[in-house]
PDB file of N, CA and C in Angstrom:
ATOM      1  N   MET S   1      81.320  79.518  44.929  1.00 55.00           N
ATOM      2  CA  MET S   1      80.380  79.067  44.427  1.00 55.00           C
ATOM      3  C   MET S   1      80.641  79.854  42.201  1.00 55.00           C
ATOM      4  N   ARG S   2      80.023  79.318  42.082  1.00 66.00           N
ATOM      5  CA  ARG S   2      79.808  80.293  39.815  1.00 66.00           C
ATOM      6  C   ARG S   2      79.164  81.385  40.463  1.00 66.00           C
ATOM      7  N   ALA S   3      79.433  82.552  39.697  1.00 67.00           N
ATOM      8  CA  ALA S   3      79.096  83.967  39.428  1.00 67.00           C
ATOM      9  C   ALA S   3      77.790  83.583  38.710  1.00 67.00           C
ATOM     10  N   SER S   4      76.743  83.759  38.582  1.00 74.00           N
ATOM     11  CA  SER S   4      75.831  83.849  37.750  1.00 74.00           C
ATOM     12  C   SER S   4      75.625  85.272  37.055  1.00 74.00           C
ATOM     13  N   ALA S   5      74.439  85.504  35.946  1.00 72.00           N
ATOM     14  CA  ALA S   5      73.843  86.968  35.605  1.00 72.00           C
ATOM     15  C   ALA S   5      73.564  87.360  36.557  1.00 72.00           C
ATOM     16  N   ILE S   6      72.695  87.022  37.399  1.00 73.00           N
ATOM     17  CA  ILE S   6      72.157  87.722  38.678  1.00 73.00           C
ATOM     18  C   ILE S   6      73.078  88.060  39.865  1.00 73.00           C
ATOM     19  N   ARG S   7      74.081  87.794  39.901  1.00 74.00           N
ATOM     20  CA  ARG S   7      74.993  87.852  40.538  1.00 74.00           C
ATOM     21  C   ARG S   7      75.237  88.986  40.745  1.00 74.00           C
ATOM     22  N   LEU S   8      75.826  89.229  39.408  1.00 72.00           N
ATOM     23  CA  LEU S   8      76.692  90.311  38.573  1.00 72.00           C
ATOM     24  C   LEU S   8      75.716  91.262  38.707  1.00 72.00           C
ATOM     25  N   LEU S   9      74.195  91.284  38.843  1.00 76.00           N
ATOM     26  CA  LEU S   9      73.782  92.094  38.011  1.00 76.00           C
ATOM     27  C   LEU S   9      73.740  93.502  39.579  1.00 76.00           C
ATOM     28  N   GLU S  10      73.133  94.866  39.052  1.00 78.00           N
ATOM     29  CA  GLU S  10      73.346  95.503  39.832  1.00 78.00           C
ATOM     30  C   GLU S  10      72.765  96.704  39.588  1.00 78.00           C
ATOM     31  N   VAL S  11      71.402  96.215  40.105  1.00 80.00           N
ATOM     32  CA  VAL S  11      70.208  98.139  40.151  1.00 80.00           C
ATOM     33  C   VAL S  11      70.970  98.923  41.172  1.00 80.00           C
ATOM     34  N   VAL S  12      71.168 100.573  39.731  1.00 79.00           N
ATOM     35  CA  VAL S  12      71.588 101.588  40.147  1.00 79.00           C
ATOM     36  C   VAL S  12      69.742 102.670  40.062  1.00 79.00           C
ATOM     37  N   PRO S  13      70.448 103.592  41.018  1.00 83.00           N
ATOM     38  CA  PRO S  13      69.477 104.656  40.743  1.00 83.00           C
ATOM     39  C   PRO S  13      69.626 105.657  39.942  1.00 83.00           C
ATOM     40  N   LYS S  14      67.906 106.459  38.816  1.00 80.00           N
ATOM     41  CA  LYS S  14      68.487 106.617  38.204  1.00 80.00           C
ATOM     42  C   LYS S  14      69.523 108.215  38.468  1.00 80.00           C
ATOM     43  N   SER S  15      69.347 108.860  39.648  1.00 84.00           N
ATOM     44  CA  SER S  15      70.327 109.668  40.111  1.00 84.00           C
ATOM     45  C   SER S  15      71.035 109.853  40.450  1.00 84.00           C
ATOM     46  N   LEU S  16      71.612 108.292  40.313  1.00 82.00           N
ATOM     47  CA  LEU S  16      73.671 108.045  40.790  1.00 82.00           C
ATOM     48  C   LEU S  16      73.657 108.727  39.265  1.00 82.00           C
ATOM     49  N   VAL S  17      73.472 108.285  38.390  1.00 79.00           N
ATOM     50  CA  VAL S  17      73.954 107.883  36.910  1.00 79.00           C
ATOM     51  C   VAL S  17      74.004 109.294  36.143  1.00 79.00           C
ATOM     52  N   ASP S  18      74.894 109.418  35.483  1.00 82.00           N
ATOM     53  CA  ASP S  18      75.477 110.827  35.239  1.00 82.00           C
ATOM     54  C   ASP S  18      74.708 111.013  34.151  1.00 82.00           C
ATOM     55  N   LYS S  19      74.064 111.829  33.622  1.00 81.00           N
ATOM     56  CA  LYS S  19      73.189 112.388  32.342  1.00 81.00           C
ATOM     57  C   LYS S  19      73.997 111.879  31.108  1.00 81.00           C
ATOM     58  N   SER S  20      75.556 112.747  31.308  1.00 83.00           N
ATOM     59  CA  SER S  20      76.047 112.148  29.865  1.00 83.00           C
ATOM     60  C   SER S  20      75.834 110.986  28.840  1.00 83.00           C
ATOM     61  N   VAL S  21      75.756 109.999  30.324  1.00 78.00           N
ATOM     62  CA  VAL S  21      75.496 108.573  29.855  1.00 78.00           C
ATOM     63  C   VAL S  21      74.718 108.051  29.511  1.00 78.00           C
ATOM     64  N   ARG S  22      74.911 107.683  28.585  1.00 80.00           N
ATOM     65  CA  ARG S  22      73.711 106.814  27.197  1.00 80.00           C
ATOM     66  C   ARG S  22      73.565 105.246  27.733  1.00 80.00           C
ATOM     67  N   VAL S  23      72.033 105.473  27.892  1.00 74.00           N
ATOM     68  CA  VAL S  23      71.711 103.487  28.668  1.00 74.00           C
ATOM     69  C   VAL S  23      71.198 103.555  27.009  1.00 74.00           C
ATOM     70  N   THR S  24      71.953 102.469  26.649  1.00 80.00           N
ATOM     71  CA  THR S  24      70.923 101.213  25.351  1.00 80.00           C
ATOM     72  C   THR S  24      69.199 100.998  26.191  1.00 80.00           C
ATOM     73  N   PRO S  25      68.531 100.401  24.929  1.00 80.00           N
ATOM     74  CA  PRO S  25      67.168  99.916  25.329  1.00 80.00           C
ATOM     75  C   PRO S  25      66.999  99.027  25.185  1.00 80.00           C
ATOM     76  N   ARG S  26      66.444  98.220  26.441  1.00 80.00           N
ATOM     77  CA  ARG S  26      66.100  97.010  26.596  1.00 80.00           C
ATOM     78  C   ARG S  26      66.123  96.342  25.250  1.00 80.00           C
ATOM     79  N   LEU S  27      66.583  94.450  24.716  1.00 82.00           N
ATOM     80  CA  LEU S  27      66.822  94.124  23.533  1.00 82.00           C
ATOM     81  C   LEU S  27      64.888  93.683  23.406  1.00 82.00           C
ATOM     82  N   GLN S  28      64.680  93.570  22.695  1.00 82.00           N
ATOM     83  CA  GLN S  28      63.149  93.170  21.940  1.00 82.00           C
ATOM     84  C   GLN S  28      63.043  91.782  22.069  1.00 82.00           C
ATOM     85  N   PRO S  29      62.378  91.434  22.190  1.00 81.00           N
ATOM     86  CA  PRO S  29      62.259  89.247  22.628  1.00 81.00           C
ATOM     87  C   PRO S  29      62.507  88.793  21.400  1.00 81.00           C
ATOM     88  N   LEU S  30      63.225  88.347  21.064  1.00 77.00           N
ATOM     89  CA  LEU S  30      62.859  87.410  19.519  1.00 77.00           C
ATOM     90  C   LEU S  30      61.648  86.070  19.084  1.00 77.00           C
ATOM     91  N   THR S  31      61.588  87.071  17.850  1.00 78.00           N
ATOM     92  CA  THR S  31      60.384  85.918  17.299  1.00 78.00           C
ATOM     93  C   THR S  31      60.674  85.444  16.499  1.00 78.00           C
ATOM     94  N   ARG S  32      59.963  84.102  16.155  1.00 72.00           N
ATOM     95  CA  ARG S  32      60.261  83.182  14.946  1.00 72.00           C
ATOM     96  C   ARG S  32      59.256  83.489  14.250  1.00 72.00           C
ATOM     97  N   THR S  33      59.759  83.689  13.321  1.00 74.00           N
ATOM     98  CA  THR S  33      57.937  84.218  11.815  1.00 74.00           C
ATOM     99  C   THR S  33      58.091  82.057  11.111  1.00 74.00           C
ATOM    100  N   SER S  34      58.735  81.551  11.037  1.00 80.00           N
ATOM    101  CA  SER S  34      58.677  80.185  10.568  1.00 80.00           C
ATOM    102  C   SER S  34      58.573  79.167  11.836  1.00 80.00           C
ATOM    103  N   ARG S  35      57.775  78.194  11.958  1.00 82.00           N
ATOM    104  CA  ARG S  35      57.345  76.860  12.676  1.00 82.00           C
ATOM    105  C   ARG S  35      58.921  76.309  12.351  1.00 82.00           C
ATOM    106  N   GLU S  36      59.167  75.351  12.927  1.00 85.00           N
ATOM    107  CA  GLU S  36      60.030  74.257  12.651  1.00 85.00           C
ATOM    108  C   GLU S  36      59.437  73.718  13.147  1.00 85.00           C
ATOM    109  N   PRO S  37      59.765  72.552  12.796  1.00 88.00           N
ATOM    110  CA  PRO S  37      59.656  70.340  12.877  1.00 88.00           C
ATOM    111  C   PRO S  37      60.045  70.717  13.884  1.00 88.00           C
ATOM    112  N   THR S  38      59.512  69.783  14.860  1.00 88.00           N
ATOM    113  CA  THR S  38      59.793  69.190  15.967  1.00 88.00           C
ATOM    114  C   THR S  38      60.514  67.622  16.171  1.00 88.00           C
ATOM    115  N   VAL S  39      60.896  67.743  17.786  1.00 90.00           N
ATOM    116  CA  VAL S  39      61.902  66.526  17.703  1.00 90.00           C
ATOM    117  C   VAL S  39      60.947  65.314  17.081  1.00 90.00           C
ATOM    118  N   MET S  40      60.096  65.143  17.388  1.00 90.00           N
ATOM    119  CA  MET S  40      59.200  63.999  17.521  1.00 90.00           C
ATOM    120  C   MET S  40      58.552  64.145  15.600  1.00 90.00           C
ATOM    121  N   GLU S  41      58.033  64.749  15.358  1.00 92.00           N
ATOM    122  CA  GLU S  41      57.542  65.022  14.019  1.00 92.00           C
ATOM    123  C   GLU S  41      58.837  64.495  12.854  1.00 92.00           C
ATOM    124  N   ILE S  42      60.228  64.994  12.950  1.00 94.00           N
ATOM    125  CA  ILE S  42      60.998  64.552  13.061  1.00 94.00           C
ATOM    126  C   ILE S  42      61.046  63.357  12.363  1.00 94.00           C
ATOM    127  N   LEU S  43      61.499  62.438  13.876  1.00 93.00           N
ATOM    128  CA  LEU S  43      61.229  61.097  13.620  1.00 93.00           C
ATOM    129  C   LEU S  43      60.334  60.400  13.252  1.00 93.00           C
ATOM    130  N   ALA S  44      59.081  60.996  13.487  1.00 93.00           N
ATOM    131  CA  ALA S  44      57.795  60.620  12.750  1.00 93.00           C
ATOM    132  C   ALA S  44      57.260  60.238  11.185  1.00 93.00           C
ATOM    133  N   GLN S  45      58.719  61.512  11.041  1.00 95.00           N
ATOM    134  CA  GLN S  45      59.309  61.580   8.805  1.00 95.00           C
ATOM    135  C   GLN S  45      59.861  60.174   8.594  1.00 95.00           C
ATOM    136  N   LYS S  46      61.036  60.318  10.190  1.00 95.00           N
ATOM    137  CA  LYS S  46      62.012  59.207   9.176  1.00 95.00           C
ATOM    138  C   LYS S  46      61.504  57.166   9.764  1.00 95.00           C
ATOM    139  N   LYS S  47      61.073  57.678  10.221  1.00 94.00           N
ATOM    140  CA  LYS S  47      60.426  56.244  10.795  1.00 94.00           C
ATOM    141  C   LYS S  47      59.263  56.141   9.364  1.00 94.00           C
ATOM    142  N   GLN S  48      58.608  56.875   8.853  1.00 95.00           N
ATOM    143  CA  GLN S  48      57.761  56.318   7.935  1.00 95.00           C
ATOM    144  C   GLN S  48      58.432  56.693   6.511  1.00 95.00           C
ATOM    145  N   ALA S  49      58.925  57.001   7.156  1.00 96.00           N
ATOM    146  CA  ALA S  49      60.149  56.475   5.446  1.00 96.00           C
ATOM    147  C   ALA S  49      60.643  55.209   5.361  1.00 96.00           C
ATOM    148  N   ALA S  50      61.544  55.296   6.460  1.00 94.00           N
ATOM    149  CA  ALA S  50      61.503  53.850   6.954  1.00 94.00           C
ATOM    150  C   ALA S  50      61.929  52.889   6.704  1.00 94.00           C
ATOM    151  N   GLY S  51      60.176  52.799   6.862  1.00 91.00           N
ATOM    152  CA  GLY S  51      59.076  51.884   6.950  1.00 91.00           C
ATOM    153  C   GLY S  51      59.184  50.026   7.508  1.00 91.00           C
ATOM    154  N   THR S  52      59.825  49.590   6.502  1.00 92.00           N
ATOM    155  CA  THR S  52      59.581  47.985   7.467  1.00 92.00           C
ATOM    156  C   THR S  52      61.545  48.338   8.618  1.00 92.00           C
ATOM    157  N   LYS S  53      62.330  49.042   8.088  1.00 93.00           N
ATOM    158  CA  LYS S  53      63.327  49.277   8.373  1.00 93.00           C
ATOM    159  C   LYS S  53      63.935  49.082   9.174  1.00 93.00           C
ATOM    160  N   TRP S  54      63.106  49.871  10.065  1.00 91.00           N
ATOM    161  CA  TRP S  54      62.592  51.133  10.909  1.00 91.00           C
ATOM    162  C   TRP S  54      62.765  49.767  12.639  1.00 91.00           C
ATOM    163  N   PRO S  55      63.992  50.055  13.706  1.00 92.00           N
ATOM    164  CA  PRO S  55      63.618  49.272  14.591  1.00 92.00           C
ATOM    165  C   PRO S  55      62.860  48.849  15.302  1.00 92.00           C
ATOM    166  N   ALA S  56      62.788  47.825  15.541  1.00 88.00           N
ATOM    167  CA  ALA S  56      61.214  47.469  16.235  1.00 88.00           C
ATOM    168  C   ALA S  56      61.380  47.892  18.022  1.00 88.00           C
ATOM    169  N   ASN S  57      62.602  48.461  18.358  1.00 90.00           N
ATOM    170  CA  ASN S  57      63.151  48.704  20.363  1.00 90.00           C
ATOM    171  C   ASN S  57      62.954  50.838  20.017  1.00 90.00           C
ATOM    172  N   LEU S  58      62.549  50.550  19.187  1.00 88.00           N
ATOM    173  CA  LEU S  58      62.273  52.286  18.458  1.00 88.00           C
ATOM    174  C   LEU S  58      61.331  52.384  18.403  1.00 88.00           C
ATOM    175  N   ARG S  59      61.273  52.946  19.402  1.00 86.00           N
ATOM    176  CA  ARG S  59      58.898  53.994  19.516  1.00 86.00           C
ATOM    177  C   ARG S  59      58.965  54.573  20.207  1.00 86.00           C
ATOM    178  N   LEU S  60      58.201  55.459  19.365  1.00 86.00           N
ATOM    179  CA  LEU S  60      57.814  56.692  19.133  1.00 86.00           C
ATOM    180  C   LEU S  60      56.471  57.218  20.371  1.00 86.00           C
ATOM    181  N   GLU S  61      56.897  57.538  21.564  1.00 83.00           N
ATOM    182  CA  GLU S  61      55.631  58.047  22.301  1.00 83.00           C
ATOM    183  C   GLU S  61      55.174  59.496  22.612  1.00 83.00           C
ATOM    184  N   ASN S  62      54.189  60.059  21.905  1.00 81.00           N
ATOM    185  CA  ASN S  62      53.467  61.000  21.798  1.00 81.00           C
ATOM    186  C   ASN S  62      53.088  61.445  23.664  1.00 81.00           C
ATOM    187  N   PRO S  63      53.561  62.965  24.176  1.00 78.00           N
ATOM    188  CA  PRO S  63      53.989  62.566  25.690  1.00 78.00           C
ATOM    189  C   PRO S  63      51.627  63.129  26.038  1.00 78.00           C
ATOM    190  N   VAL S  64      51.592  62.342  26.864  1.00 79.00           N
ATOM    191  CA  VAL S  64      50.103  63.395  27.398  1.00 79.00           C
ATOM    192  C   VAL S  64      49.971  64.536  27.821  1.00 79.00           C
ATOM    193  N   PRO S  65      49.120  65.527  27.511  1.00 82.00           N
ATOM    194  CA  PRO S  65      49.245  66.621  27.526  1.00 82.00           C
ATOM    195  C   PRO S  65      47.982  66.721  28.258  1.00 82.00           C
ATOM    196  N   LYS S  66      48.097  67.725  29.979  1.00 83.00           N
ATOM    197  CA  LYS S  66      47.951  67.716  31.562  1.00 83.00           C
ATOM    198  C   LYS S  66      46.712  68.043  31.076  1.00 83.00           C
ATOM    199  N   GLU S  67      46.060  68.782  29.906  1.00 87.00           N
ATOM    200  CA  GLU S  67      44.507  68.502  29.707  1.00 87.00           C
ATOM    201  C   GLU S  67      44.263  66.999  29.394  1.00 87.00           C
ATOM    202  N   ALA S  68      44.282  66.075  29.297  1.00 84.00           N
ATOM    203  CA  ALA S  68      43.414  64.805  29.522  1.00 84.00           C
ATOM    204  C   ALA S  68      43.734  63.835  30.985  1.00 84.00           C
ATOM    205  N   LEU S  69      45.246  64.866  31.671  1.00 84.00           N
ATOM    206  CA  LEU S  69      45.189  63.729  33.301  1.00 84.00           C
ATOM    207  C   LEU S  69      43.845  64.925  34.752  1.00 84.00           C
ATOM    208  N   VAL S  70      43.495  65.621  33.393  1.00 85.00           N
ATOM    209  CA  VAL S  70      42.796  66.873  34.609  1.00 85.00           C
ATOM    210  C   VAL S  70      42.035  66.117  35.233  1.00 85.00           C
ATOM    211  N   GLN S  71      40.786  65.271  35.160  1.00 88.00           N
ATOM    212  CA  GLN S  71      39.673  64.698  35.850  1.00 88.00           C
ATOM    213  C   GLN S  71      39.877  63.555  36.036  1.00 88.00           C
ATOM    214  N   VAL S  72      41.499  63.223  36.366  1.00 86.00           N
ATOM    215  CA  VAL S  72      42.028  61.814  37.337  1.00 86.00           C
ATOM    216  C   VAL S  72      42.275  62.656  38.655  1.00 86.00           C
ATOM    217  N   GLU S  73      41.667  61.966  39.765  1.00 88.00           N
ATOM    218  CA  GLU S  73      42.386  62.638  41.278  1.00 88.00           C
ATOM    219  C   GLU S  73      43.266  62.424  41.081  1.00 88.00           C
ATOM    220  N   GLN S  74      44.097  63.914  42.202  1.00 86.00           N
ATOM    221  CA  GLN S  74      45.493  63.987  41.991  1.00 86.00           C
ATOM    222  C   GLN S  74      46.216  63.111  42.968  1.00 86.00           C
ATOM    223  N   HIS S  75      45.596  62.307  43.271  1.00 86.00           N
ATOM    224  CA  HIS S  75      46.098  60.951  44.145  1.00 86.00           C
ATOM    225  C   HIS S  75      46.617  60.014  43.137  1.00 86.00           C
ATOM    226  N   ALA S  76      46.397  60.017  41.784  1.00 88.00           N
ATOM    227  CA  ALA S  76      46.005  58.806  41.260  1.00 88.00           C
ATOM    228  C   ALA S  76      47.200  59.512  39.725  1.00 88.00           C
ATOM    229  N   ARG S  77      47.046  61.057  39.561  1.00 86.00           N
ATOM    230  CA  ARG S  77      47.788  61.392  38.957  1.00 86.00           C
ATOM    231  C   ARG S  77      49.151  60.501  38.036  1.00 86.00           C
ATOM    232  N   ARG S  78      50.606  60.468  39.453  1.00 84.00           N
ATOM    233  CA  ARG S  78      51.499  60.417  39.147  1.00 84.00           C
ATOM    234  C   ARG S  78      51.423  58.801  38.880  1.00 84.00           C
ATOM    235  N   LYS S  79      50.894  57.872  39.966  1.00 86.00           N
ATOM    236  CA  LYS S  79      50.915  56.428  39.303  1.00 86.00           C
ATOM    237  C   LYS S  79      50.234  56.247  37.526  1.00 86.00           C
ATOM    238  N   LEU S  80      49.692  57.321  37.380  1.00 85.00           N
ATOM    239  CA  LEU S  80      49.263  57.012  35.654  1.00 85.00           C
ATOM    240  C   LEU S  80      49.999  57.608  35.147  1.00 85.00           C
ATOM    241  N   LYS S  81      50.712  58.398  35.719  1.00 82.00           N
ATOM    242  CA  LYS S  81      51.688  58.913  34.276  1.00 82.00           C
ATOM    243  C   LYS S  81      52.556  57.726  33.997  1.00 82.00           C
ATOM    244  N   LEU S  82      53.228  57.507  35.371  1.00 83.00           N
ATOM    245  CA  LEU S  82      54.690  56.224  35.194  1.00 83.00           C
ATOM    246  C   LEU S  82      54.297  55.189  34.464  1.00 83.00           C
ATOM    247  N   LEU S  83      52.681  54.774  34.481  1.00 83.00           N
ATOM    248  CA  LEU S  83      52.039  53.510  33.921  1.00 83.00           C
ATOM    249  C   LEU S  83      52.105  54.105  32.298  1.00 83.00           C
ATOM    250  N   LEU S  84      51.527  55.358  31.465  1.00 78.00           N
ATOM    251  CA  LEU S  84      51.199  55.402  30.230  1.00 78.00           C
ATOM    252  C   LEU S  84      52.565  55.829  30.460  1.00 78.00           C
ATOM    253  N   LYS S  85      53.868  55.947  30.669  1.00 75.00           N
ATOM    254  CA  LYS S  85      55.327  55.555  29.876  1.00 75.00           C
ATOM    255  C   LYS S  85      55.487  54.128  30.429  1.00 75.00           C
ATOM    256  N   GLU S  86      56.609  53.756  28.408  1.00 66.00           N
ATOM    257  CA  GLU S  86      56.373  52.772  28.520  1.00 66.00           C
ATOM    258  C   GLU S  86      58.258  52.543  28.894  1.00 66.00           C
ATOM    259  N   ARG S  87      58.487  50.784  29.998  1.00 61.00           N
ATOM    260  CA  ARG S  87      59.791  50.929  30.241  1.00 61.00           C
ATOM    261  C   ARG S  87      60.541  49.498  29.466  1.00 61.00           C
TER     262      ARG S  87
END
């Protein structure tokens, strides 16, 4: 079994830590200042630039959001999702 970061982590009570040891603060989460284009947006731009040279077998399908399927009964939702995807 491969060791993961969680398995290597050990929680030590504060009372056992020597007072002279400096504990580094938790890292701040990374935030992006600019929005990068999604893969779908990049491909749509390439498709528009290619015009009629774009291969007919490469279709761009937007994913169906959850909000669109809220009103559908639960037992039919999975079948509907499969029907919405082109094969």
